[in-house]
Tab-separated table of C-alpha atoms in Angstrom:
chain	number	residue	atom	x	y	z
A	1	UNK	CA	-15.875	37.279	52.364
A	2	UNK	CA	-14.069	36.474	49.073
A	3	UNK	CA	-13.972	33.385	49.952
A	4	UNK	CA	-17.836	32.885	50.751
A	5	UNK	CA	-18.527	34.548	46.969
A	6	UNK	CA	-15.945	32.078	45.341
A	7	UNK	CA	-17.467	29.518	47.093
A	8	UNK	CA	-21.028	30.399	45.351
A	9	UNK	CA	-20.008	31.663	42.123
A	10	UNK	CA	-17.865	27.954	41.936
A	11	UNK	CA	-21.674	25.494	43.732
A	12	UNK	CA	-23.517	28.249	40.436
A	13	UNK	CA	-21.872	27.507	37.835
A	14	UNK	CA	-21.876	23.099	38.545
A	15	UNK	CA	-25.445	23.712	38.531
A	16	UNK	CA	-25.397	24.707	35.125
A	17	UNK	CA	-23.324	22.201	34.289
A	18	UNK	CA	-24.829	19.551	35.469
A	19	UNK	CA	-28.201	20.569	33.635
A	20	UNK	CA	-26.823	20.800	30.988
A	21	UNK	CA	-25.428	17.265	31.111
A	22	UNK	CA	-28.293	15.968	32.211
A	23	UNK	CA	-30.514	16.155	29.374
A	24	UNK	CA	-27.654	14.858	26.851
A	25	UNK	CA	-27.035	11.688	29.164
A	26	UNK	CA	-30.719	11.110	28.605
A	27	UNK	CA	-32.103	10.128	24.506
A	28	UNK	CA	-31.857	6.073	24.521
A	29	UNK	CA	-28.912	5.259	21.189
A	30	UNK	CA	-27.349	2.658	20.524
A	31	UNK	CA	-24.456	1.552	18.926
A	32	UNK	CA	-24.112	-1.941	16.225
A	33	UNK	CA	-20.597	-2.684	14.427
A	34	UNK	CA	-19.321	-5.590	11.936
A	35	UNK	CA	-17.064	-6.334	8.782
A	36	UNK	CA	-15.247	-8.996	6.986
A	37	UNK	CA	-13.752	-8.635	4.034
A	38	UNK	CA	-12.627	-11.039	0.754
A	39	UNK	CA	-9.047	-11.316	-1.007
A	40	UNK	CA	-7.820	-10.281	-3.881
A	41	UNK	CA	-4.796	-11.951	-5.774
A	42	UNK	CA	-3.633	-10.931	-8.682
A	43	UNK	CA	0.034	-12.576	-9.641
A	44	UNK	CA	-0.280	-13.176	-13.140
A	45	UNK	CA	2.826	-15.120	-14.497
A	46	UNK	CA	2.597	-15.977	-18.026
A	47	UNK	CA	5.782	-18.248	-20.087
A	48	UNK	CA	6.264	-18.756	-23.987
A	49	UNK	CA	7.648	-21.941	-24.766
A	50	UNK	CA	8.661	-22.381	-28.865
A	51	UNK	CA	10.426	-24.768	-30.723
A	52	UNK	CA	11.993	-24.770	-34.357
A	53	UNK	CA	11.109	-28.154	-36.124
A	54	UNK	CA	12.300	-28.094	-40.679
A	55	UNK	CA	11.485	-24.507	-40.794
A	56	UNK	CA	7.796	-23.746	-38.405
A	57	UNK	CA	8.411	-21.915	-35.158
A	58	UNK	CA	5.729	-23.581	-33.014
A	59	UNK	CA	4.811	-21.672	-30.085
A	60	UNK	CA	3.214	-22.470	-26.572
A	61	UNK	CA	1.387	-19.981	-23.611
A	62	UNK	CA	1.388	-21.404	-20.911
A	63	UNK	CA	0.189	-19.271	-17.887
A	64	UNK	CA	2.650	-20.675	-14.816
A	65	UNK	CA	0.571	-18.438	-12.228
A	66	UNK	CA	0.063	-20.503	-8.931
A	67	UNK	CA	-2.984	-18.904	-7.175
A	68	UNK	CA	-6.324	-17.397	-9.066
A	69	UNK	CA	-5.042	-15.870	-11.493
A	70	UNK	CA	-6.430	-15.663	-15.027
A	71	UNK	CA	-4.925	-14.317	-18.321
A	72	UNK	CA	-6.086	-13.690	-21.427
A	73	UNK	CA	-3.031	-14.377	-23.978
A	74	UNK	CA	-1.772	-13.022	-27.270
A	75	UNK	CA	1.210	-13.267	-29.653
A	76	UNK	CA	2.448	-10.526	-31.985
A	77	UNK	CA	4.957	-12.535	-35.355
A	78	UNK	CA	7.331	-9.519	-36.898
A	79	UNK	CA	9.018	-11.265	-39.872
A	80	UNK	CA	11.313	-10.254	-43.000
A	81	UNK	CA	9.361	-12.805	-45.111
A	82	UNK	CA	6.006	-13.832	-45.347
A	83	UNK	CA	5.391	-16.546	-43.332
A	84	UNK	CA	2.210	-18.982	-43.056
A	85	UNK	CA	0.366	-19.438	-39.843
A	86	UNK	CA	-2.223	-21.434	-38.788
A	87	UNK	CA	-3.527	-20.542	-35.512
A	88	UNK	CA	-6.972	-22.564	-35.133
A	89	UNK	CA	-8.611	-20.699	-31.376
A	90	UNK	CA	-6.344	-18.063	-31.671
A	91	UNK	CA	-7.961	-15.069	-33.697
A	92	UNK	CA	-5.747	-13.863	-36.076
A	93	UNK	CA	-5.074	-9.668	-36.830
A	94	UNK	CA	-8.092	-10.695	-39.608
A	95	UNK	CA	-10.106	-13.064	-40.438
A	96	UNK	CA	-9.360	-14.328	-43.654
A	97	UNK	CA	-5.609	-13.716	-42.145
A	98	UNK	CA	-3.542	-16.653	-42.305
A	99	UNK	CA	0.000	-14.773	-42.799
A	100	UNK	CA	1.761	-12.241	-41.710
A	101	UNK	CA	4.033	-10.132	-43.432
A	102	UNK	CA	7.534	-8.023	-43.879
A	103	UNK	CA	7.521	-5.268	-41.928
A	104	UNK	CA	4.562	-6.453	-40.647
A	105	UNK	CA	3.705	-6.811	-36.456
A	106	UNK	CA	0.395	-9.492	-36.661
A	107	UNK	CA	-1.455	-10.229	-33.469
A	108	UNK	CA	-2.888	-13.277	-32.837
A	109	UNK	CA	-5.486	-13.668	-29.755
A	110	UNK	CA	-5.915	-16.899	-28.300
A	111	UNK	CA	-9.470	-17.368	-27.847
A	112	UNK	CA	-9.352	-18.806	-24.152
A	113	UNK	CA	-9.360	-17.425	-20.922
A	114	UNK	CA	-6.008	-19.773	-19.725
A	115	UNK	CA	-6.386	-20.183	-15.977
A	116	UNK	CA	-2.895	-21.152	-13.220
A	117	UNK	CA	-1.131	-24.187	-15.013
A	118	UNK	CA	-2.510	-24.044	-17.984
A	119	UNK	CA	-1.330	-23.969	-21.531
A	120	UNK	CA	-2.854	-23.140	-24.990
A	121	UNK	CA	-4.241	-25.772	-26.486
A	122	UNK	CA	-3.403	-24.577	-29.827
A	123	UNK	CA	-0.056	-24.405	-30.912
A	124	UNK	CA	0.441	-21.178	-32.838
A	125	UNK	CA	2.370	-22.873	-35.875
A	126	UNK	CA	5.042	-20.224	-38.894
A	127	UNK	CA	5.567	-22.042	-41.523
A	128	UNK	CA	7.873	-20.146	-42.722
A	129	UNK	CA	8.552	-22.289	-46.078
A	130	UNK	CA	5.520	-22.927	-46.713
A	131	UNK	CA	4.429	-20.251	-48.348
A	132	UNK	CA	1.866	-20.997	-51.098
A	133	UNK	CA	3.469	-18.046	-53.645
A	134	UNK	CA	6.170	-19.768	-54.165
A	135	UNK	CA	7.744	-16.337	-55.138
A	136	UNK	CA	7.642	-15.625	-52.168
A	137	UNK	CA	9.845	-18.612	-50.121
A	138	UNK	CA	12.566	-17.774	-48.845
A	139	UNK	CA	15.868	-17.965	-51.099
A	140	UNK	CA	18.150	-21.547	-49.926
A	141	UNK	CA	21.030	-18.934	-48.094
A	142	UNK	CA	19.214	-16.415	-46.943
A	143	UNK	CA	18.776	-15.233	-43.797
A	144	UNK	CA	16.312	-13.572	-41.278
A	145	UNK	CA	14.346	-13.699	-38.710
A	146	UNK	CA	10.447	-14.886	-37.718
A	147	UNK	CA	9.935	-13.245	-34.525
A	148	UNK	CA	7.727	-13.530	-31.906
A	149	UNK	CA	6.466	-11.719	-28.859
A	150	UNK	CA	3.825	-12.270	-26.315
A	151	UNK	CA	1.688	-10.560	-23.738
A	152	UNK	CA	-0.762	-11.551	-21.195
A	153	UNK	CA	-3.226	-9.400	-19.472
A	154	UNK	CA	-5.559	-10.100	-16.272
A	155	UNK	CA	-9.067	-11.622	-16.621
A	156	UNK	CA	-11.226	-8.578	-16.032
A	157	UNK	CA	-14.830	-8.701	-16.503
A	158	UNK	CA	-17.630	-6.620	-16.735
A	159	UNK	CA	-20.364	-5.814	-13.960
A	160	UNK	CA	-22.861	-8.690	-15.142
A	161	UNK	CA	-19.224	-11.237	-14.348
A	162	UNK	CA	-18.701	-11.428	-18.117
A	163	UNK	CA	-14.680	-11.787	-18.069
A	164	UNK	CA	-12.969	-9.529	-21.223
A	165	UNK	CA	-9.224	-8.507	-21.748
A	166	UNK	CA	-8.782	-4.931	-22.156
A	167	UNK	CA	-5.354	-4.535	-24.459
A	168	UNK	CA	-4.550	-0.723	-23.585
A	169	UNK	CA	-4.119	-1.308	-19.714
A	170	UNK	CA	-0.991	-0.748	-19.239
A	171	UNK	CA	1.510	-1.019	-16.205
A	172	UNK	CA	1.681	1.598	-13.506
A	173	UNK	CA	4.765	0.857	-12.192
A	174	UNK	CA	6.441	2.847	-10.192
A	175	UNK	CA	9.656	2.384	-8.387
A	176	UNK	CA	9.975	0.614	-5.587
A	177	UNK	CA	11.577	2.422	-2.286
A	178	UNK	CA	15.363	2.572	-2.212
A	179	UNK	CA	15.308	0.423	-5.075
A	180	UNK	CA	17.135	2.644	-8.698
B	1	UNK	CA	-56.531	29.451	93.710
B	2	UNK	CA	-55.128	26.619	96.141
B	3	UNK	CA	-58.976	25.813	97.190
B	4	UNK	CA	-59.578	25.404	93.872
B	5	UNK	CA	-57.313	22.880	92.838
B	6	UNK	CA	-58.548	20.450	95.784
B	7	UNK	CA	-61.900	20.703	95.345
B	8	UNK	CA	-63.444	17.190	94.534
B	9	UNK	CA	-65.642	19.259	91.757
B	10	UNK	CA	-62.247	19.888	90.410
B	11	UNK	CA	-61.448	16.889	89.818
B	12	UNK	CA	-64.553	15.501	89.065
B	13	UNK	CA	-63.794	18.075	85.324
B	14	UNK	CA	-60.681	16.807	85.191
B	15	UNK	CA	-61.407	13.270	84.330
B	16	UNK	CA	-64.399	14.124	82.485
B	17	UNK	CA	-62.316	15.923	79.972
B	18	UNK	CA	-59.511	13.173	80.227
B	19	UNK	CA	-62.497	10.617	79.485
B	20	UNK	CA	-64.086	13.476	76.625
B	21	UNK	CA	-60.903	13.514	75.427
B	22	UNK	CA	-59.956	9.391	74.718
B	23	UNK	CA	-63.330	9.196	73.605
B	24	UNK	CA	-62.384	11.960	70.386
B	25	UNK	CA	-58.983	9.600	70.240
B	26	UNK	CA	-60.692	6.725	69.551
B	27	UNK	CA	-63.128	8.538	67.240
B	28	UNK	CA	-60.563	9.575	64.778
B	29	UNK	CA	-58.265	6.265	64.500
B	30	UNK	CA	-61.696	4.550	63.294
B	31	UNK	CA	-61.997	7.521	60.935
B	32	UNK	CA	-58.026	7.655	59.768
B	33	UNK	CA	-58.533	3.051	59.871
B	34	UNK	CA	-60.367	3.686	55.871
B	35	UNK	CA	-57.888	5.328	54.512
B	36	UNK	CA	-55.041	3.029	55.643
B	37	UNK	CA	-56.333	0.125	53.930
B	38	UNK	CA	-58.377	2.347	50.092
B	39	UNK	CA	-57.295	2.231	47.474
B	40	UNK	CA	-54.921	-0.699	46.875
B	41	UNK	CA	-53.363	0.448	43.192
B	42	UNK	CA	-51.341	-1.399	40.518
B	43	UNK	CA	-48.399	-0.016	38.758
B	44	UNK	CA	-47.227	-1.630	35.555
B	45	UNK	CA	-43.607	0.064	34.746
B	46	UNK	CA	-42.482	-0.447	31.166
B	47	UNK	CA	-38.228	0.039	30.859
B	48	UNK	CA	-37.666	0.386	26.961
B	49	UNK	CA	-35.534	-0.942	25.181
B	50	UNK	CA	-33.608	0.952	22.020
B	51	UNK	CA	-31.757	-1.764	20.525
B	52	UNK	CA	-30.220	-2.122	16.420
B	53	UNK	CA	-28.569	-4.615	13.845
B	54	UNK	CA	-26.820	-4.468	10.783
B	55	UNK	CA	-27.956	-7.238	8.868
B	56	UNK	CA	-26.512	-8.800	5.484
B	57	UNK	CA	-29.537	-10.063	3.328
B	58	UNK	CA	-31.466	-10.760	5.805
B	59	UNK	CA	-28.889	-12.119	8.384
B	60	UNK	CA	-27.738	-10.220	11.908
B	61	UNK	CA	-24.243	-9.930	11.053
B	62	UNK	CA	-22.289	-8.607	14.289
B	63	UNK	CA	-18.430	-8.550	14.959
B	64	UNK	CA	-15.743	-8.443	13.490
B	65	UNK	CA	-15.274	-10.903	10.176
B	66	UNK	CA	-18.880	-11.697	10.380
B	67	UNK	CA	-19.614	-9.791	7.401
B	68	UNK	CA	-18.862	-10.712	3.758
B	69	UNK	CA	-18.244	-13.788	4.144
B	70	UNK	CA	-21.034	-15.734	1.664
B	71	UNK	CA	-20.478	-12.957	-0.741
B	72	UNK	CA	-18.482	-15.007	-3.602
B	73	UNK	CA	-20.857	-17.910	-2.659
B	74	UNK	CA	-24.058	-15.920	-3.144
B	75	UNK	CA	-23.092	-14.668	-6.336
B	76	UNK	CA	-21.577	-17.769	-7.322
B	77	UNK	CA	-18.289	-17.972	-7.319
B	78	UNK	CA	-15.574	-19.251	-5.748
B	79	UNK	CA	-12.787	-16.850	-6.232
B	80	UNK	CA	-12.730	-12.761	-6.781
B	81	UNK	CA	-13.704	-11.797	-10.041
B	82	UNK	CA	-11.689	-8.354	-10.102
B	83	UNK	CA	-14.748	-5.288	-11.517
B	84	UNK	CA	-17.915	-8.272	-11.594
B	85	UNK	CA	-21.107	-6.132	-9.317
B	86	UNK	CA	-21.648	-8.800	-6.341
B	87	UNK	CA	-24.911	-7.811	-5.450
B	88	UNK	CA	-25.857	-7.422	-1.921
B	89	UNK	CA	-27.897	-6.046	0.702
B	90	UNK	CA	-26.870	-3.812	3.830
B	91	UNK	CA	-29.110	-2.506	6.164
B	92	UNK	CA	-30.240	-1.690	9.331
B	93	UNK	CA	-32.359	-3.688	12.054
B	94	UNK	CA	-34.681	-2.451	14.318
B	95	UNK	CA	-34.372	-4.798	17.447
B	96	UNK	CA	-35.670	-3.101	19.915
B	97	UNK	CA	-39.437	-2.047	20.195
B	98	UNK	CA	-39.950	1.804	20.045
B	99	UNK	CA	-38.763	3.631	16.748
B	100	UNK	CA	-35.934	4.621	15.386
B	101	UNK	CA	-33.853	7.154	13.309
B	102	UNK	CA	-30.634	5.613	12.139
B	103	UNK	CA	-27.829	6.453	10.696
B	104	UNK	CA	-24.239	4.675	8.835
B	105	UNK	CA	-20.884	4.924	7.985
B	106	UNK	CA	-19.284	2.263	6.253
B	107	UNK	CA	-15.422	2.647	6.029
B	108	UNK	CA	-13.739	-0.166	3.037
B	109	UNK	CA	-9.771	0.408	2.915
B	110	UNK	CA	-7.463	-2.566	2.306
B	111	UNK	CA	-5.670	-4.841	4.500
B	112	UNK	CA	-2.752	-7.254	5.078
B	113	UNK	CA	-2.047	-10.804	5.927
B	114	UNK	CA	-0.925	-9.643	8.967
B	115	UNK	CA	-4.151	-7.226	9.204
B	116	UNK	CA	-2.805	-4.305	9.183
B	117	UNK	CA	-4.224	-1.557	7.206
B	118	UNK	CA	-1.999	-1.424	3.873
B	119	UNK	CA	-2.518	3.014	3.442
B	120	UNK	CA	-0.798	3.549	0.350
B	121	UNK	CA	-3.004	1.833	-2.174
B	122	UNK	CA	-6.433	3.391	-2.400
B	123	UNK	CA	-9.297	2.980	-0.990
B	124	UNK	CA	-11.318	4.190	-4.224
B	125	UNK	CA	-10.788	0.814	-5.986
B	126	UNK	CA	-13.198	-0.668	-3.713
B	127	UNK	CA	-17.309	0.410	-5.358
B	128	UNK	CA	-19.540	0.141	-3.027
B	129	UNK	CA	-22.859	1.407	-4.555
B	130	UNK	CA	-24.728	3.165	-1.975
B	131	UNK	CA	-27.951	2.936	-1.881
B	132	UNK	CA	-29.481	6.342	-2.157
B	133	UNK	CA	-32.616	6.806	-3.294
B	134	UNK	CA	-34.530	4.634	-1.350
B	135	UNK	CA	-34.123	7.082	2.297
B	136	UNK	CA	-30.659	7.730	2.960
B	137	UNK	CA	-29.147	9.630	1.710
B	138	UNK	CA	-25.330	10.163	1.784
B	139	UNK	CA	-23.289	13.549	4.660
B	140	UNK	CA	-20.744	14.519	1.888
B	141	UNK	CA	-19.175	16.534	4.666
B	142	UNK	CA	-19.325	13.637	6.444
B	143	UNK	CA	-17.265	11.481	4.196
B	144	UNK	CA	-14.098	11.503	2.970
B	145	UNK	CA	-11.363	9.250	1.897
B	146	UNK	CA	-12.160	5.137	2.910
B	147	UNK	CA	-16.249	6.914	5.512
B	148	UNK	CA	-18.463	6.638	3.596
B	149	UNK	CA	-21.273	7.935	6.350
B	150	UNK	CA	-25.520	7.701	5.437
B	151	UNK	CA	-28.183	8.695	7.059
B	152	UNK	CA	-32.020	7.439	6.856
B	153	UNK	CA	-34.563	10.050	6.040
B	154	UNK	CA	-37.443	8.062	7.581
B	155	UNK	CA	-38.579	5.978	11.563
B	156	UNK	CA	-37.873	2.880	11.908
B	157	UNK	CA	-39.827	0.098	13.641
B	158	UNK	CA	-39.784	-2.621	15.847
B	159	UNK	CA	-38.790	-5.259	13.569
B	160	UNK	CA	-38.884	-3.070	10.383
B	161	UNK	CA	-35.678	-3.189	8.113
B	162	UNK	CA	-34.532	-0.100	6.064
B	163	UNK	CA	-33.450	-0.294	2.260
B	164	UNK	CA	-29.984	-1.768	1.423
B	165	UNK	CA	-27.508	0.928	2.852
B	166	UNK	CA	-24.423	-0.946	-0.083
B	167	UNK	CA	-26.544	-2.896	-3.035
B	168	UNK	CA	-23.480	-4.436	-4.757
B	169	UNK	CA	-19.120	-4.299	-4.391
B	170	UNK	CA	-17.456	-3.765	-7.602
B	171	UNK	CA	-13.007	-4.056	-7.167
B	172	UNK	CA	-12.375	-2.066	-10.198
B	173	UNK	CA	-9.724	-3.060	-12.861
B	174	UNK	CA	-7.150	-0.433	-11.308
B	175	UNK	CA	-5.450	-2.881	-9.002
B	176	UNK	CA	-4.745	-5.722	-12.513
B	177	UNK	CA	-2.140	-2.791	-13.213
B	178	UNK	CA	-0.849	-0.775	-9.952
B	179	UNK	CA	2.943	-2.121	-10.774
B	180	UNK	CA	4.979	-1.731	-8.072
B	181	UNK	CA	9.113	-3.580	-8.954
B	182	UNK	CA	7.159	-5.703	-10.708
B	183	UNK	CA	5.498	-6.734	-7.635
B	184	UNK	CA	1.267	-6.270	-7.850
B	185	UNK	CA	0.489	-3.453	-5.415
B	186	UNK	CA	-3.511	-5.460	-4.918
B	187	UNK	CA	-1.727	-8.430	-4.384
B	188	UNK	CA	-2.199	-10.448	-1.644
B	189	UNK	CA	-4.371	-8.156	0.209
B	190	UNK	CA	-7.320	-7.962	1.846
B	191	UNK	CA	-10.445	-5.066	0.774
B	192	UNK	CA	-12.386	-4.597	4.151
B	193	UNK	CA	-15.860	-3.433	4.858
B	194	UNK	CA	-16.858	-1.534	7.931
B	195	UNK	CA	-20.177	-0.739	8.889
B	196	UNK	CA	-21.383	0.419	12.049
B	197	UNK	CA	-25.485	1.964	12.991
B	198	UNK	CA	-26.063	3.864	15.163
B	199	UNK	CA	-29.426	4.189	15.880
B	200	UNK	CA	-31.377	7.253	18.422
B	201	UNK	CA	-35.209	7.371	19.874
B	202	UNK	CA	-37.244	9.158	16.943
B	203	UNK	CA	-39.392	10.941	21.053
B	204	UNK	CA	-38.144	14.226	20.990
B	205	UNK	CA	-36.071	12.895	18.010
B	206	UNK	CA	-34.238	16.188	16.821
B	207	UNK	CA	-32.630	16.820	20.166
B	208	UNK	CA	-31.748	13.483	20.437
B	209	UNK	CA	-30.179	13.533	16.960
B	210	UNK	CA	-27.711	16.671	17.681
B	211	UNK	CA	-27.359	15.700	21.341
B	212	UNK	CA	-25.623	11.921	20.280
B	213	UNK	CA	-24.487	12.939	16.520
B	214	UNK	CA	-23.772	16.901	16.293
B	215	UNK	CA	-26.796	17.107	14.275
B	216	UNK	CA	-30.967	16.663	13.264
B	217	UNK	CA	-31.275	14.140	10.065
């Protein structure tokens, strides 16, 4: 008798569940899917080339990246004496500035974007001897340093696609896993 | 009793009864015949068809690697410019023959050249401009990380498109500053966008959405 009751109860439960499933499958539905992507390449790689002839330092910066990373570059000149800077094609610390004095750090910004494989067409020329004011020339026999440093930053774009450089960016570097 | 059964009169009576019964049977058949041949009715059964498609700038996209294939060219570029807002229009089209409600699930993530999803970079640097305000509403409770779920508040008629649920794609400039051991984290990665559209009938729409999606619009 108990078995019959159990069978009847099971049948009732199955029927109830069956009734609840039927409406769920009764509605019309459809699904479609697609995907796609675009490659991102960020490999800025720049190098500085400089040489000195008769007290004049010439600076050229090149973009050695072999991929698609265009960069903006700038050169910083730091000296212990006053020097003349020829910077056609570069924007100096100010429109008038053509020299950098002792303890100054003058940044000169190359006006163009450097595409991979390109170099600055215009040399940045640091002349240590041709100061216009004779009294500011370094004396013969006196040792002095002219330090040129350079930086590059990837070209960024605004929403309309206009390029710009953000020199405030700093690399958010983290050590490689397992590295020191 | 035996006498009655053997009498000629009874035999005649039985014969007469048989004739009468046969006569009624014939009449019945005659009456039934018109019922069998009348009423040449025709019934047409139409099977409703619900279908949906994702369209990119008006072109149907379906399957793997079909999306964003012309994103750069459509915006006048050969190579991706970081920070630039690349305009596009992703929408849903009703390609069936009944009205429907739709929702979309959009996933944006990074993938390496081996085709593996990269999990230790930031999917939020893939900036998608969603078409909210034009009928699409983001389901904040179902959206998290790389996934965004949007519902379209209006029904779509057969052949019609929704407004766009994605208007533009921008890669944040922060990808140019993420470096690990002097290697750029996002170099040689591909940003991916996946879109899935779900459609449900508008008839008994609330119940249909509850059944298919677990919620109403």
